[in-house]
Short mmCIF file of C-alpha atoms and ligand atoms in Angstrom, two decimals:
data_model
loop_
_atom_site.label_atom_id
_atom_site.label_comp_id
_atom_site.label_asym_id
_atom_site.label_seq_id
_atom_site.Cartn_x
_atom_site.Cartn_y
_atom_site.Cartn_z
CA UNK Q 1 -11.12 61.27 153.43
CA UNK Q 2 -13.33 59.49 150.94
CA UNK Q 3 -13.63 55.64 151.96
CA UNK Q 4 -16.66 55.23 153.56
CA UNK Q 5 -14.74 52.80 156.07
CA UNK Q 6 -12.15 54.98 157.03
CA UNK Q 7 -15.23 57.35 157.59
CA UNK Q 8 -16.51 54.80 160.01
CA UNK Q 9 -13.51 54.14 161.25
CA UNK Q 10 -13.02 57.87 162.76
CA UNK Q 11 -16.11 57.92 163.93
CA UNK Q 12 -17.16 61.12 160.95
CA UNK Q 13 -20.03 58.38 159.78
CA UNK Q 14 -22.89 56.38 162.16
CA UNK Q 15 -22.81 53.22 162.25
CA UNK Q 16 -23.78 50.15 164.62
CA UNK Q 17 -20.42 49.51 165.84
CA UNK Q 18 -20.27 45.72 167.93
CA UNK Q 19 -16.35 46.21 168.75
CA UNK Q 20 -13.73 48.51 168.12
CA UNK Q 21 -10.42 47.22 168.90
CA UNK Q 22 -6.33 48.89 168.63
CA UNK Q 23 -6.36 47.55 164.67
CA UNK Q 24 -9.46 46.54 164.31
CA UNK Q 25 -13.44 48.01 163.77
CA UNK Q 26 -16.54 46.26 163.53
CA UNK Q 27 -20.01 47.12 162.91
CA UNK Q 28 -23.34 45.34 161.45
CA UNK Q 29 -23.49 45.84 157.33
CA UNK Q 30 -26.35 48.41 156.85
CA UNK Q 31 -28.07 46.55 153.81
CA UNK Q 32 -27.86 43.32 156.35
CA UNK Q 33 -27.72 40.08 153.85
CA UNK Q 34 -29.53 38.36 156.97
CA UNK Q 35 -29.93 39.67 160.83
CA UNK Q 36 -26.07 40.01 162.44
CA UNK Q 37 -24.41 40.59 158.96
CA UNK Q 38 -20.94 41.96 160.32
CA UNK Q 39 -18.66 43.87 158.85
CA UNK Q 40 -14.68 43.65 160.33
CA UNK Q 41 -12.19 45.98 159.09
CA UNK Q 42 -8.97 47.26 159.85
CA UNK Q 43 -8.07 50.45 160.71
CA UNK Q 44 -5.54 51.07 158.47
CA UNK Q 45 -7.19 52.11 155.02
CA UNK Q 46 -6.18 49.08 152.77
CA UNK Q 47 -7.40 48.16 149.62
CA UNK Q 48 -6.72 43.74 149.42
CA UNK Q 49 -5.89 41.74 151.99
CA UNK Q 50 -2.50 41.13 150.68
CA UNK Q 51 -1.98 44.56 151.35
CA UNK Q 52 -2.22 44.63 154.91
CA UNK Q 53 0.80 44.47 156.79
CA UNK Q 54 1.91 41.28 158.98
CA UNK Q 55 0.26 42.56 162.28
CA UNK Q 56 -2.79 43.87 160.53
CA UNK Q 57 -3.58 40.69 159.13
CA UNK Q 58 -2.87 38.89 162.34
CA UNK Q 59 -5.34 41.05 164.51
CA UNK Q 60 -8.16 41.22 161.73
CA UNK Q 61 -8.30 37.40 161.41
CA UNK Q 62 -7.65 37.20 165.51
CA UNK Q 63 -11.03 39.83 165.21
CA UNK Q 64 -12.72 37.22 163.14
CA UNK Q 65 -12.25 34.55 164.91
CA UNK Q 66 -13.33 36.30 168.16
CA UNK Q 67 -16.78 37.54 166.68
CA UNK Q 68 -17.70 34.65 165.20
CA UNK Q 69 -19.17 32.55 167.92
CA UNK Q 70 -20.66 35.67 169.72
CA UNK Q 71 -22.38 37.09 166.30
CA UNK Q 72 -23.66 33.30 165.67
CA UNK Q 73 -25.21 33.27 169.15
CA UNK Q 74 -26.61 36.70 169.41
CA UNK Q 75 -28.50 35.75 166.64
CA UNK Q 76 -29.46 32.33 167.81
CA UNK Q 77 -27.76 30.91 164.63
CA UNK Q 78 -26.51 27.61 163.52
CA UNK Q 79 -22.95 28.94 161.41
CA UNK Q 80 -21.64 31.16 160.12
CA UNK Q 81 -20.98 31.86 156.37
CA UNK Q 82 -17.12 34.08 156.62
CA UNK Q 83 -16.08 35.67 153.14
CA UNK Q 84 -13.80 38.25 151.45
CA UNK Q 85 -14.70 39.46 148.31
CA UNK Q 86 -10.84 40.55 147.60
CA UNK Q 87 -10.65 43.17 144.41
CA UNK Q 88 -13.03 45.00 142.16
CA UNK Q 89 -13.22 41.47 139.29
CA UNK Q 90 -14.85 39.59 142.03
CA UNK Q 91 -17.27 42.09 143.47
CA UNK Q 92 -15.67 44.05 146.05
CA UNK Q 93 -18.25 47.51 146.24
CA UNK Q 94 -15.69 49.00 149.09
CA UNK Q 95 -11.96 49.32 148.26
CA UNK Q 96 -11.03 49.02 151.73
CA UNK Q 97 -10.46 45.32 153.52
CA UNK Q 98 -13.54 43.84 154.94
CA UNK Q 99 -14.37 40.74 156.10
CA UNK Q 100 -18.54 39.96 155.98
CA UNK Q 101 -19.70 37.35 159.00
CA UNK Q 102 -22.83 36.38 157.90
CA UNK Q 103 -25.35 34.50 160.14
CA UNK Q 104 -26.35 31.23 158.68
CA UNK Q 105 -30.00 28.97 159.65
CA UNK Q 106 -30.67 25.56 158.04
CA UNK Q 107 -33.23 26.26 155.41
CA UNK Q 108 -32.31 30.17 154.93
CA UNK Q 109 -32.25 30.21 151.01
CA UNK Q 110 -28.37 30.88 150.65
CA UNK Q 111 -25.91 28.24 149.33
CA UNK Q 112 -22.37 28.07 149.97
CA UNK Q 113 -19.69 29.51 148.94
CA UNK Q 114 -19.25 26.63 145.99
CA UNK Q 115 -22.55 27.99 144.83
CA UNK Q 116 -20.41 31.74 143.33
CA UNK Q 117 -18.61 29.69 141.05
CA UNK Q 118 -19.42 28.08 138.19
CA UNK Q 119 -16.51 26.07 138.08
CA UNK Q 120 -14.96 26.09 135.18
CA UNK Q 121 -11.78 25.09 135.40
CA UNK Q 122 -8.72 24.53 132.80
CA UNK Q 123 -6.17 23.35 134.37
CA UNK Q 124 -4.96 20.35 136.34
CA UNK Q 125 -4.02 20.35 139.67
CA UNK Q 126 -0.73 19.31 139.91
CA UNK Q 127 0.66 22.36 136.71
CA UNK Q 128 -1.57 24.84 139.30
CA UNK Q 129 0.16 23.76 142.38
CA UNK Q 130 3.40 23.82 140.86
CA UNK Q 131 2.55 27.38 139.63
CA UNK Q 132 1.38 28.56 142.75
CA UNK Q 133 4.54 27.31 144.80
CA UNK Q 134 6.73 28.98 141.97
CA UNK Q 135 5.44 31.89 143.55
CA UNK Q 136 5.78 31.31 146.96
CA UNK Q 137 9.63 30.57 146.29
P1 AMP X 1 -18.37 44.31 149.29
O1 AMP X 1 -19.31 44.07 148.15
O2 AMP X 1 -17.69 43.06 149.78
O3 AMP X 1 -17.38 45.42 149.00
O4 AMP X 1 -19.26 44.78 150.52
C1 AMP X 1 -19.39 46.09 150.92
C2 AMP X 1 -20.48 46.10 151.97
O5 AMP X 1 -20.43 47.33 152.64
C3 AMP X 1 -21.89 45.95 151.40
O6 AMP X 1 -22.47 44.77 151.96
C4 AMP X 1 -22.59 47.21 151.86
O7 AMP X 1 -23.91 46.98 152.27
C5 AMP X 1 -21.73 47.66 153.03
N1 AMP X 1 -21.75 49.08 153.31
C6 AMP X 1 -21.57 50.08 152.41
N2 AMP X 1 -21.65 51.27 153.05
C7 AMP X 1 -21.86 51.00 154.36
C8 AMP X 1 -22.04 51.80 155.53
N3 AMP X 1 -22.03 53.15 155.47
N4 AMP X 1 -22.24 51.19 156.71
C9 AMP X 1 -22.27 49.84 156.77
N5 AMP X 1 -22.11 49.02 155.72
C10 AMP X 1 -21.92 49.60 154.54
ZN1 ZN X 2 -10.58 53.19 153.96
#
């Protein structure tokens, strides 16, 4: 077994684990982008979230939501910044689903998530909508 996560996951790798649930694992991120950076993954070794199956993606999210006030006041925070980097293009180190919860302070230095993207956009809205529900069809 070679992802580090699955690793984690069996318990072959330390790591500070905060909850370990049926479908779910969580446990802090050990190059912490501030104190009570969490990292919540599912069990099942999946590479992109649209991989995961229906009740996967129900109990990670459910595992989200459930962490996120406790992890923001452990830490005596004031939010929470929640993000998925989703496939290698947009930075994803770990090819196995993770979602960071990163503790958030007015005045910490970090913007939000509008400050990733440069935003250059080609497109109008209404040809990408259409495009998008195409798909969902
Ligand atoms: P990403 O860039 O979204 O794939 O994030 C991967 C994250 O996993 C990074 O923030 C790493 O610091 C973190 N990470 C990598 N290896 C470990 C590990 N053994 N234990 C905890 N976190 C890890
Ligand atoms: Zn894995």
């Amino acid at each position: 077994m070679s992802c580090i996560f699955c690793r984690i996951v069996a318990g072959e790798v330390p790591a500070e684990v905060v909850a370990r649930e049926p479908e779910v694992v969580a446990f802090l991120d050990v190059q912490p982008l501030a104190d009570g950076h969490v990292l919540v993954v599912p069990r099942a070794h999946v590479a992109q979230l649209e991989d995961l199956e229906p009740a996967a993606a129900d109990a990670l999210f459910r595992a989200v939501v459930h962490l996120a006030g406790p992890v923001r006041e452990a830490l005596g925070a004031a939010g929470t910044t929640i993000g998925v980097n989703n496939g290698e293009a947009t930075g994803q180190t770990v090819p196995h689903v993770h979602v960071h919860i990163v503790p958030r302070w007015p005045g910490d230095g970090a913007g939000s998530i509008h400050t990733i993207f440069p935003r250059r956009t080609k497109r109008t809205l209404p040809d990408v909508g259409a495009a998008i529900r195409a798909r969902l069809e």
